[in-house]
């Protein structure tokens, strides 16, 4: 065996040491949230803090001006922490916290300050799979024009058009990775001509410019208010917009989570009624069991935004096909309207759409929308898929619903959108309450007559579809009309969903539930063609 | 009667299968079980590939080892001990190509100066490691520093070179089962990684050649990178 002290070994030890030393600065420069106990500075000038539109919104919606969340983070606290910390990164009025980097010794000293409530690490910086960026982008096809018309028709958007509802008077803040070429794209010229883009800010680059980086926001904005050949791609063509860049396109870093929070506070100051966020954070920073709306700072901030009267709409995530599977933050927050995706070809959950519930059992997603949409790309139009696009389609719907009901609060609109879902009152963890329907939210929908009935046989609980809803067939057995989806769920006695699914009702046959599979106290809930009915198992079958 | 009922049930079940197409079925209790397996869960296993260079250290003034390469493919198991500490083992197949350059005729490996002299070693390698993670994170690998110890068992060894003939013709010579390379060895290694990617360094603790070969030492240090597939 060689001597342990020969030259190459020493060199190797040196290399080890260098590796270790290169790791240490990472620890030394770790970022932390430092939360404060109180806000001693009570001076607050609402007219100075809010933009005129933001001030007007607070007054119009009877929201408080200058409550605890609006008060600034104490500059004295920040100063004392910064005397011990290495660098300052961000502050949040809503969370009453600042983000700093500090070594472990300094951190102990900071934690010992009498006004510090707690310290949480900002989760690690790393290259990551982007939750909402794994989009397959197709070339323009013949079917695109069909999809273009269908994506608004699926929400009965023609009813809003008939009622002249286009989101006018509503301000929507869009948070994304950037809006490349949106300022020169023909899809948005109507917005720029009437000055509908009221403010922009790049929270990554600390710069007002948002049109030179990141394409995802251009695509999302298209599903909100874009126009293709005079045909609207989203429902909110009359709304005003605040555009914020809060995320990098390819490198996901922790900075983005608090840039989202900073953008939410900015949106509040500038009078946003709705936040449409097609972003999400998952396994890079969190575990599934932490998706309860209380762990992720972004989820806590989203709930605070809702308490400020803002309707926060966020994508459920595209995680169904991988190990994460479930909702991403801030979609886990209970006051966030979380939007899943459906396949326009089947009207059932699209393969990638994240499923609920949140870790604390909060029912998620709240609603769904098309997970494949026709939209604008930086240099063209095309079709893209992801819950990223279901979200702005829903945000456009929300703008019209709020325009029609200006006296309602954000949470009233939240529940109106839920109850306007095409499946409502049926709910499951893939489809939520279904796709929002304009006629339902405006109270114009007719009550649906029963479309099926339950029948208990010796071996099965049968769901028999009424004859008029069975699709007709020609002599060769080919369907003459599209069969409807039958949604079912089995709910345990404690109210939790045990099982659910979708059946394509294409034949004149019942849908069977084995009696052996049903327990006393459970409930079978079925939705078919606008009609929902339950069957309660009141005896051992 | 029982048989008849069974047949009826089976017929009904077949009828269900024929009648309607189930396009989604979720069993919430079984589909939502918290996993013990994951990048930052109790257990994690994944395959990896490593590429590297044996450092060109002139251990003898008369020899050089330019462009000597290392490659491996294997599987890694990680056992999480806490947010910051984990341990585990690796098992891999690896290959080393030690390129040799003599500045004049020398006795190693033979007394002739050849072109593109290469010593190849193929081995089965196993290691045990301790990993320190830098920061709290979610269900991801994150940044880490790793120290390990490992051993290898040779599965093949070759000595090959090219010999110029008349004109432009070249004769390629390959001597299989080359016996002067040590058939087992052990090493220390370290890694500095972020998620799938790691920079690796390895130090061989025994000489490359058998003790009584009289040959100079081949480069003991390998520097490279590793890519995990997960």
XYZ file of C-alpha atoms in Angstrom, chain B residues 1-227:
227
model
C -78.430 -22.432 -7.651
C -75.196 -20.946 -6.305
C -73.433 -21.728 -9.555
C -76.246 -20.156 -11.537
C -76.021 -16.971 -9.465
C -72.269 -16.891 -9.998
C -72.757 -17.228 -13.749
C -75.284 -14.396 -13.680
C -72.839 -12.187 -11.769
C -70.057 -12.990 -14.197
C -72.344 -12.261 -17.137
C -73.363 -8.982 -15.538
C -69.725 -8.080 -14.954
C -68.935 -8.843 -18.588
C -71.928 -6.770 -19.553
C -70.566 -3.849 -17.502
C -67.255 -4.118 -19.274
C -69.012 -4.067 -22.627
C -71.650 -1.496 -21.723
C -69.838 1.639 -20.755
C -66.289 2.826 -21.008
C -64.721 4.026 -17.778
C -62.384 6.864 -18.702
C -61.289 7.742 -15.171
C -61.314 5.819 -11.921
C -59.598 7.055 -8.780
C -59.441 5.197 -5.500
C -58.592 8.068 -3.178
C -57.343 6.006 -0.236
C -54.894 3.924 -2.256
C -53.894 6.708 -4.643
C -53.122 9.168 -1.855
C -50.905 7.111 0.427
C -47.923 9.092 1.625
C -44.835 7.649 0.033
C -41.688 6.503 1.846
C -39.881 6.655 -1.462
C -38.656 9.855 -3.062
C -35.721 12.160 -3.622
C -35.937 13.466 -0.038
C -38.041 10.691 1.482
C -36.805 7.812 3.643
C -35.637 5.705 0.691
C -34.487 6.690 -2.772
C -32.866 4.736 -5.535
C -31.796 5.820 -8.991
C -29.357 5.022 -11.755
C -26.448 7.270 -12.597
C -23.704 7.768 -15.130
C -20.265 9.199 -14.440
C -17.566 10.478 -16.768
C -14.143 11.655 -15.736
C -10.470 12.084 -16.445
C -7.588 10.431 -14.638
C -5.435 13.384 -13.740
C -2.264 13.789 -15.679
C 0.271 13.803 -12.897
C 3.823 12.991 -14.026
C 4.527 10.399 -11.358
C 7.634 9.405 -13.236
C 9.530 11.927 -15.281
C 9.723 9.531 -18.183
C 6.019 8.722 -18.455
C 2.889 10.698 -19.152
C -0.793 9.726 -19.044
C -2.620 12.095 -21.382
C -6.387 11.898 -21.981
C -6.921 8.975 -19.623
C -10.660 8.580 -19.181
C -13.096 7.048 -16.746
C -16.746 6.117 -17.202
C -19.291 4.232 -15.147
C -22.950 3.388 -15.012
C -24.626 2.192 -11.868
C -27.356 2.384 -9.308
C -27.402 4.443 -6.112
C -29.448 3.867 -2.970
C -29.965 6.686 -0.465
C -31.276 6.311 3.075
C -32.412 9.578 4.646
C -31.261 10.013 8.245
C -32.435 13.596 8.704
C -33.030 16.716 6.630
C -29.288 17.251 6.521
C -27.747 13.777 6.671
C -28.149 10.668 4.581
C -26.145 7.585 3.779
C -26.211 4.910 1.126
C -24.457 2.587 -1.251
C -23.691 2.481 -4.947
C -23.099 -0.401 -7.303
C -21.721 0.252 -10.756
C -19.898 -1.081 -13.781
C -16.914 1.051 -14.654
C -14.242 1.368 -17.246
C -10.883 3.142 -17.178
C -8.723 3.859 -20.185
C -5.200 4.775 -19.107
C -3.393 6.341 -22.048
C 0.378 6.057 -21.924
C 2.972 8.296 -23.496
C 6.662 7.511 -23.227
C 9.238 10.113 -24.123
C 11.692 7.367 -25.114
C 12.026 3.615 -25.099
C 11.392 2.408 -21.554
C 10.666 -0.986 -19.991
C 6.989 -0.254 -19.213
C 4.758 -1.946 -20.316
C 7.231 -3.325 -22.801
C 10.514 -2.170 -24.212
C 9.099 -0.723 -27.440
C 7.687 2.749 -27.948
C 4.178 2.326 -29.492
C 1.467 4.637 -30.737
C -1.730 5.088 -28.711
C -0.742 2.764 -25.926
C -3.744 2.189 -23.672
C -4.367 0.103 -20.614
C -8.048 -0.692 -20.155
C -9.657 -1.898 -16.989
C -13.294 -2.970 -16.589
C -14.584 -3.500 -13.077
C -17.556 -3.999 -10.830
C -17.475 -1.299 -8.193
C -19.325 -0.791 -4.908
C -19.166 2.020 -2.414
C -20.592 3.315 0.847
C -21.096 7.036 1.380
C -22.200 9.683 3.842
C -23.981 12.738 2.466
C -24.442 16.151 4.027
C -27.151 18.383 2.596
C -26.731 22.137 2.803
C -30.263 23.427 3.279
C -33.817 22.511 4.113
C -35.750 21.619 1.016
C -38.764 19.780 -0.343
C -38.866 16.393 -1.954
C -35.718 17.007 -3.951
C -32.045 16.112 -3.650
C -30.794 19.674 -3.232
C -27.178 20.665 -2.677
C -24.941 18.166 -0.970
C -21.422 17.179 -0.116
C -20.589 13.499 -0.045
C -17.686 11.388 1.251
C -17.366 7.723 0.427
C -15.220 4.662 0.430
C -15.406 1.950 -2.199
C -13.823 -1.067 -3.763
C -13.678 -2.596 -7.190
C -13.299 -6.060 -8.636
C -11.745 -6.272 -12.060
C -13.827 -8.019 -14.701
C -11.473 -7.440 -17.618
C -8.124 -5.849 -18.502
C -6.532 -5.128 -21.873
C -3.335 -3.628 -23.150
C -3.619 -2.193 -26.654
C -1.638 -0.051 -29.035
C -1.166 0.760 -32.701
C 1.856 -0.163 -34.745
C 2.578 1.677 -38.006
C 3.323 -0.613 -40.918
C 4.597 0.254 -44.360
C 2.735 3.068 -46.107
C -0.407 4.237 -44.304
C -1.322 0.854 -42.895
C -1.688 0.469 -39.140
C -1.728 -2.697 -37.109
C -3.915 -2.630 -34.009
C -2.706 -4.889 -31.218
C -4.893 -5.865 -28.269
C -3.675 -8.105 -25.472
C -6.623 -9.377 -23.424
C -6.545 -10.581 -19.818
C -3.592 -8.339 -19.079
C -2.294 -9.698 -15.792
C -0.111 -6.858 -14.533
C -3.090 -4.684 -13.475
C -4.250 -5.267 -9.917
C -7.480 -7.289 -9.962
C -9.030 -5.519 -6.957
C -8.561 -2.099 -5.457
C -10.150 0.370 -3.101
C -10.629 4.083 -3.136
C -11.924 7.172 -1.369
C -14.217 9.544 -3.120
C -16.055 12.803 -2.642
C -18.806 14.590 -4.507
C -20.333 18.018 -4.536
C -23.764 17.911 -6.097
C -26.919 19.789 -6.923
C -29.900 17.561 -7.702
C -29.045 15.355 -10.681
C -25.572 16.758 -11.197
C -22.418 16.233 -9.146
C -18.731 16.958 -9.472
C -16.840 13.890 -8.314
C -13.281 13.196 -7.214
C -11.789 9.821 -6.473
C -8.459 8.683 -5.102
C -7.252 5.137 -5.629
C -5.684 3.777 -2.428
C -3.586 0.989 -3.985
C -1.269 1.004 -6.965
C -2.819 0.339 -10.351
C -0.299 -2.375 -11.186
C 0.560 -5.415 -9.125
C 3.221 -4.815 -6.511
C 6.116 -6.712 -8.089
C 5.551 -5.451 -11.626
C 8.149 -2.745 -11.211
C 5.963 -0.406 -13.241
C 5.470 3.269 -12.384
C 2.194 4.297 -10.810
C -0.735 5.262 -13.029
C -2.665 8.444 -12.134
C -4.384 7.801 -8.790
C -6.829 10.706 -8.938
C -9.909 10.862 -11.110
C -11.927 14.050 -11.498
C -15.244 14.087 -13.273
C -18.963 14.578 -13.064
C -21.928 12.367 -12.432
C -25.506 12.597 -13.676
